[in-house]
Amino acid sequence: MTDFAFRASAGLMANASRFALLTLTLLLLASCSGNDNDPKTDTDQDVSSETSSSDGGADAQSDDSQTADAATDAGGIEQDTASPKEVLTPRSLRFTDNFTSLWGSGPDNIWWVGSKGRVLHYNGSVLLPRDAGTDKDLYSVWGRGPKDVWVAGDGVVLHYNGNQWIDRTPAEFKSVVFRAVHAPIDNSTLLIGGDDGIILRVLESGKIVKENTNSALKIRSIRAIGIGNVWAVGDKGQALRLSGGTWSSVPLPKANEDLHGLANSPDGRLYTVGIDGFVAATENKVWEATLTNDPKSRDLFGVWAVSEKEAWAVGKDGALIHHIGTKWNLRDIDGTYMKTKTFRAVWGQAKEPLYAYAIGDGGAGIRYDSINDKWLDFRAETTAHLNAATALSDGRIVVPGDGGVLLQAKDATSDFVDLGVAVTGTNLRDACDDGKGGFWAVGDAALTVHVDASGTPTIHLLEAVAGQRLTGATLVDGQVIAVGHGGVAVRKTADGWQSESTGAQFNLNAVASHKDEAWAVGEFGTIVHRKADGSWVKEASGESFNLHRIVVWDDGAVAVGDNGLVLLRSEGKWTKVFESPGLFLYGVTRRTDGKVIAVGWKGTLVVGQGDTWSAVDSGLPNVLLDIAATGSDAVVVGHKGGIYQLGEDIK
């Protein structure tokens, strides 16, 4: 049974007899006891430059994913219907940009680039946005390794060094549109092609030099087969070839229109595609045009060579053609949504395990299922569950989620970008301020991630609670406290992490603090209070339903949970102020106006202050997992990459 399903079922069962509850408790304790990793020529011109394009930090409930799908699969962020702005406005991580190129060093490290500076990164589990520090249109991406990735765009050349994106655009070429980048298999060099026949060479040292092509060709694609063997294609069926150290123009046979895509197979065979369904390939190093067998002769923009005898090409209006042996044949895309999309690029890994992706306009994406020989929907969106939202003291919002997702926004109204922490496959559950300009995130298998003020992440596995799932974190009097399954609590000190005894018998789900005190909540109505002296004591909630989140302020606190429970703490006692059978509340925050807002099942919110509380239907079917507020602005997160803006005037 998943945690999410467990919480839901436990909440519903609490209306049964006390005997049944005790029996369920013992069974669950038993089942949960085992809780969950090139040489420069004399005529080359030195045009190297390097300036940072970012501030240095931007790149630096998985068990729940099988639950509540009745709510999410029926809609979730799959439906773009906007809810009333006074309640929730979707800010989903679905990207409708025009994507133009993709490349990866492996199945868990793939980059997409596109319009208006959009860069996405696929970590093998989740597709996430990265901050490349530009809003220029990007046309091509290639790399020489996971920490050596290059992007060409409209007056911009970017380099990713494993931590951040750096602007490497030579000053004299900031008005040039660069549309192509490629490195040979030996990574000995890297070439960037653009308008007016301009080709830049990036040496192994990182130095950038200009090639002398004596051409004005608008270069759209380039392929370096090896040192001294390079091809580039562009407008009006023209190509450039580097051979013996000299560039020369080569018209391709029967090519009268623009050429857009160029690819080489591992054994050196070249394929190119272009307007009106033009395709050509080299046969014994001689170009020969062939037929695509597409009766519509749709424009083709991208091509990927699997081998000497196999290639894929993509293009306008869902064009997908497959070269196998000696013929090109039309192929179908599964489903209906992607069949008419325009695809700009296709790329993959030719060796086992074979994988490939094609991307294009409006966030279009498909992936190749090599086992079943099918192309499936893989649109540009983040579908991971987002488990928490934390407002830091400087106004930033941090969102941890499944599959190692760790997003950050400058404030509640800014775009979220992934921080690129290498914890793929491990779910992050909560985050808190570190009091020094950074923050901590905690998650499964005793994982913690510290992101310092400069944006540099450090990953830790806590021996003090080895293997335990950490579900909540908070800053208490300058020290970070984390809680989790088995009722564990750990405190960050100068000497490392130290365990604390909470006295809790059941799993703790969240913790919150004010000044030098903290409260943690968990299963079966568990509430424990960490006093100023560091000791933990139990507090009576009067309830047996699971509690999932808590918020604390000067003279009060609110805890929320299953059965729509809202508990208010006043003068040291907890009182039930709201209840709604069948409703599950997973997140809660308090705005500066004193209004408390809880979020949960099927897009429901509970809003209140003092003794007045009411449920609000947002009109969204998604499961909402948490909410964070900065002043009057608030962000809500939930299942399947759901991010929403909360209206200020919510009643």
XYZ file of C-alpha atoms in Angstrom, residues 311-551:
241
model
C 17.554 6.738 -40.147
C 14.541 8.735 -38.976
C 13.342 12.119 -40.264
C 10.663 14.464 -38.909
C 8.933 17.570 -40.161
C 5.778 19.510 -40.822
C 2.278 18.371 -39.848
C 3.395 15.210 -38.083
C 5.753 14.014 -40.820
C 7.634 10.969 -39.533
C 9.558 8.818 -42.019
C 11.841 5.850 -41.469
C 14.739 4.775 -43.686
C 15.455 1.091 -43.425
C 17.616 -0.760 -45.931
C 17.185 1.210 -49.172
C 13.749 2.829 -48.757
C 12.048 5.602 -46.806
C 8.608 4.746 -45.444
C 5.952 6.753 -43.626
C 5.446 5.899 -39.961
C 2.591 6.668 -37.639
C 2.585 8.390 -34.251
C 0.508 6.727 -31.547
C -2.453 8.661 -30.217
C -4.092 11.679 -31.804
C -2.623 14.783 -30.158
C 0.850 14.613 -31.772
C -0.170 13.412 -35.236
C -0.446 16.924 -36.732
C 2.338 18.663 -34.799
C 5.387 20.096 -36.567
C 8.611 18.486 -35.376
C 11.944 20.304 -35.737
C 14.488 17.808 -34.433
C 14.986 14.118 -33.773
C 17.870 12.568 -31.846
C 18.704 9.409 -29.959
C 21.230 6.795 -28.952
C 21.963 4.197 -31.617
C 23.496 1.579 -29.326
C 21.592 -0.581 -26.871
C 19.468 0.353 -25.098
C 18.223 2.293 -28.121
C 16.166 5.387 -27.368
C 15.127 8.471 -29.337
C 13.028 11.626 -29.030
C 11.560 14.132 -31.479
C 10.534 17.661 -30.458
C 8.928 20.642 -32.131
C 6.457 23.488 -32.129
C 4.132 24.281 -29.250
C 5.878 21.937 -26.835
C 5.424 18.916 -29.092
C 7.396 15.836 -28.132
C 7.398 12.111 -28.835
C 9.654 9.275 -27.708
C 10.555 6.029 -29.436
C 9.581 2.791 -27.728
C 12.132 0.457 -29.308
C 10.660 -2.661 -27.711
C 7.271 -2.166 -29.343
C 8.542 -0.126 -32.311
C 6.200 2.791 -31.551
C 6.463 6.566 -31.202
C 4.574 7.755 -28.122
C 3.453 11.092 -26.699
C 6.209 12.806 -24.679
C 5.130 16.425 -24.584
C 7.111 19.183 -22.901
C 5.770 19.155 -19.376
C 6.745 18.253 -15.848
C 4.526 15.497 -14.488
C 6.205 14.743 -11.163
C 4.232 15.245 -7.986
C 5.311 18.407 -6.171
C 5.236 17.570 -2.489
C 5.768 20.863 -0.695
C 6.120 24.622 -1.106
C 8.328 26.644 1.241
C 8.662 30.418 1.439
C 12.207 31.416 2.425
C 13.023 34.522 4.420
C 14.209 36.394 1.294
C 10.917 35.763 -0.542
C 12.064 32.842 -2.688
C 9.764 29.855 -3.063
C 11.316 26.366 -2.998
C 9.369 23.336 -4.231
C 10.690 19.776 -3.672
C 9.079 16.822 -5.430
C 9.264 13.287 -6.711
C 12.234 12.013 -8.688
C 14.644 14.516 -7.150
C 12.739 17.575 -8.325
C 13.915 20.746 -6.604
C 12.431 23.927 -8.073
C 13.017 27.538 -7.104
C 11.339 30.845 -7.949
C 12.541 34.337 -7.028
C 9.121 35.036 -5.520
C 5.567 33.770 -5.570
C 4.837 35.277 -8.999
C 8.091 34.358 -10.835
C 8.815 31.336 -13.036
C 10.126 28.171 -11.407
C 13.419 26.613 -12.558
C 15.072 23.362 -11.545
C 18.248 23.597 -9.468
C 19.719 20.460 -11.073
C 20.518 18.540 -7.900
C 21.791 15.053 -8.777
C 19.338 13.004 -6.723
C 17.342 11.482 -9.598
C 14.969 8.791 -8.376
C 14.861 9.919 -4.761
C 11.799 11.834 -3.683
C 12.180 15.092 -1.812
C 9.440 15.875 0.704
C 10.019 19.269 2.317
C 12.405 22.238 2.556
C 13.277 24.980 5.028
C 15.462 28.069 5.426
C 18.999 27.535 6.750
C 19.224 31.014 8.257
C 22.290 31.854 6.134
C 20.774 32.659 2.750
C 20.399 29.042 1.661
C 18.066 26.182 2.441
C 17.778 22.493 3.254
C 15.578 19.908 1.514
C 14.793 16.494 2.989
C 13.413 13.288 1.524
C 13.390 9.523 1.298
C 16.120 7.214 2.588
C 17.416 9.842 5.049
C 18.428 12.118 2.175
C 19.134 15.789 2.779
C 20.255 18.421 0.275
C 21.822 21.711 1.325
C 21.817 24.577 -1.183
C 24.006 27.397 0.117
C 23.624 31.122 -0.515
C 25.657 30.855 -3.738
C 23.319 28.169 -5.075
C 25.787 25.282 -4.682
C 24.094 22.011 -3.652
C 25.583 19.395 -1.323
C 23.992 15.989 -0.810
C 24.010 14.172 2.535
C 22.711 10.803 3.752
C 22.060 10.942 7.485
C 23.543 8.040 9.420
C 21.654 9.115 12.531
C 18.379 7.968 10.938
C 19.727 5.617 8.275
C 17.120 4.620 5.717
C 14.259 6.552 7.285
C 12.039 8.801 5.210
C 12.327 12.444 6.261
C 9.058 14.266 5.683
C 9.411 17.691 7.288
C 12.021 20.343 8.071
C 12.047 23.687 9.853
C 14.464 26.253 11.296
C 14.346 26.472 15.089
C 16.386 29.171 16.791
C 19.063 28.998 14.075
C 19.165 25.193 13.878
C 17.480 22.938 11.322
C 15.177 20.242 12.672
C 13.923 17.404 10.445
C 11.285 14.794 11.297
C 10.095 11.638 9.601
C 8.918 8.074 9.683
C 9.150 6.117 12.889
C 8.685 9.344 14.830
C 12.322 10.310 14.236
C 13.740 13.794 14.631
C 17.258 15.037 13.853
C 18.944 18.365 14.553
C 21.737 19.979 12.505
C 24.630 21.086 14.682
C 28.171 22.272 14.004
C 29.292 18.663 14.506
C 26.720 17.134 12.163
C 23.237 15.719 12.590
C 22.116 14.442 15.981
C 19.046 12.370 16.807
C 16.378 13.606 19.176
C 13.711 11.565 20.934
C 10.211 12.815 20.147
C 8.317 10.095 21.999
C 6.114 9.685 18.933
C 5.091 6.103 18.155
C 3.826 6.807 14.653
C 5.211 8.436 11.519
C 5.611 12.204 11.629
C 4.525 14.031 8.471
C 5.501 17.672 9.030
C 7.100 20.138 11.413
C 6.844 23.919 11.832
C 8.371 26.401 14.239
C 8.218 29.837 15.750
C 11.324 31.303 17.392
C 12.747 28.603 19.720
C 9.808 26.185 19.694
C 8.484 23.664 17.167
C 5.539 21.350 16.653
C 5.402 18.154 14.587
C 2.276 16.327 13.424
C 1.713 12.826 12.122
C -0.403 9.746 11.926
C -3.410 9.050 14.133
C -3.653 12.601 15.410
C -0.082 12.694 16.706
C 1.164 16.125 17.813
C 4.497 16.595 19.595
C 5.890 19.895 20.885
C 9.603 20.719 20.997
C 10.079 23.158 23.830
C 12.739 25.840 24.093
C 14.964 23.533 26.158
C 15.065 20.984 23.310
C 12.791 18.392 24.906
C 9.789 16.935 23.096
C 6.398 16.427 24.747
C 3.132 15.054 23.407
C 0.092 17.277 23.065
C -3.451 15.944 22.947
C -5.206 16.529 19.650
C -8.375 14.679 20.592
C -8.356 13.094 17.125
C -7.309 9.799 15.564
C -7.146 10.930 11.930
C -3.793 11.472 10.233
C -2.428 15.014 10.342
C -0.339 16.103 7.354
C 0.821 19.709 7.795
C 1.093 22.449 10.384
C 1.672 26.217 10.429
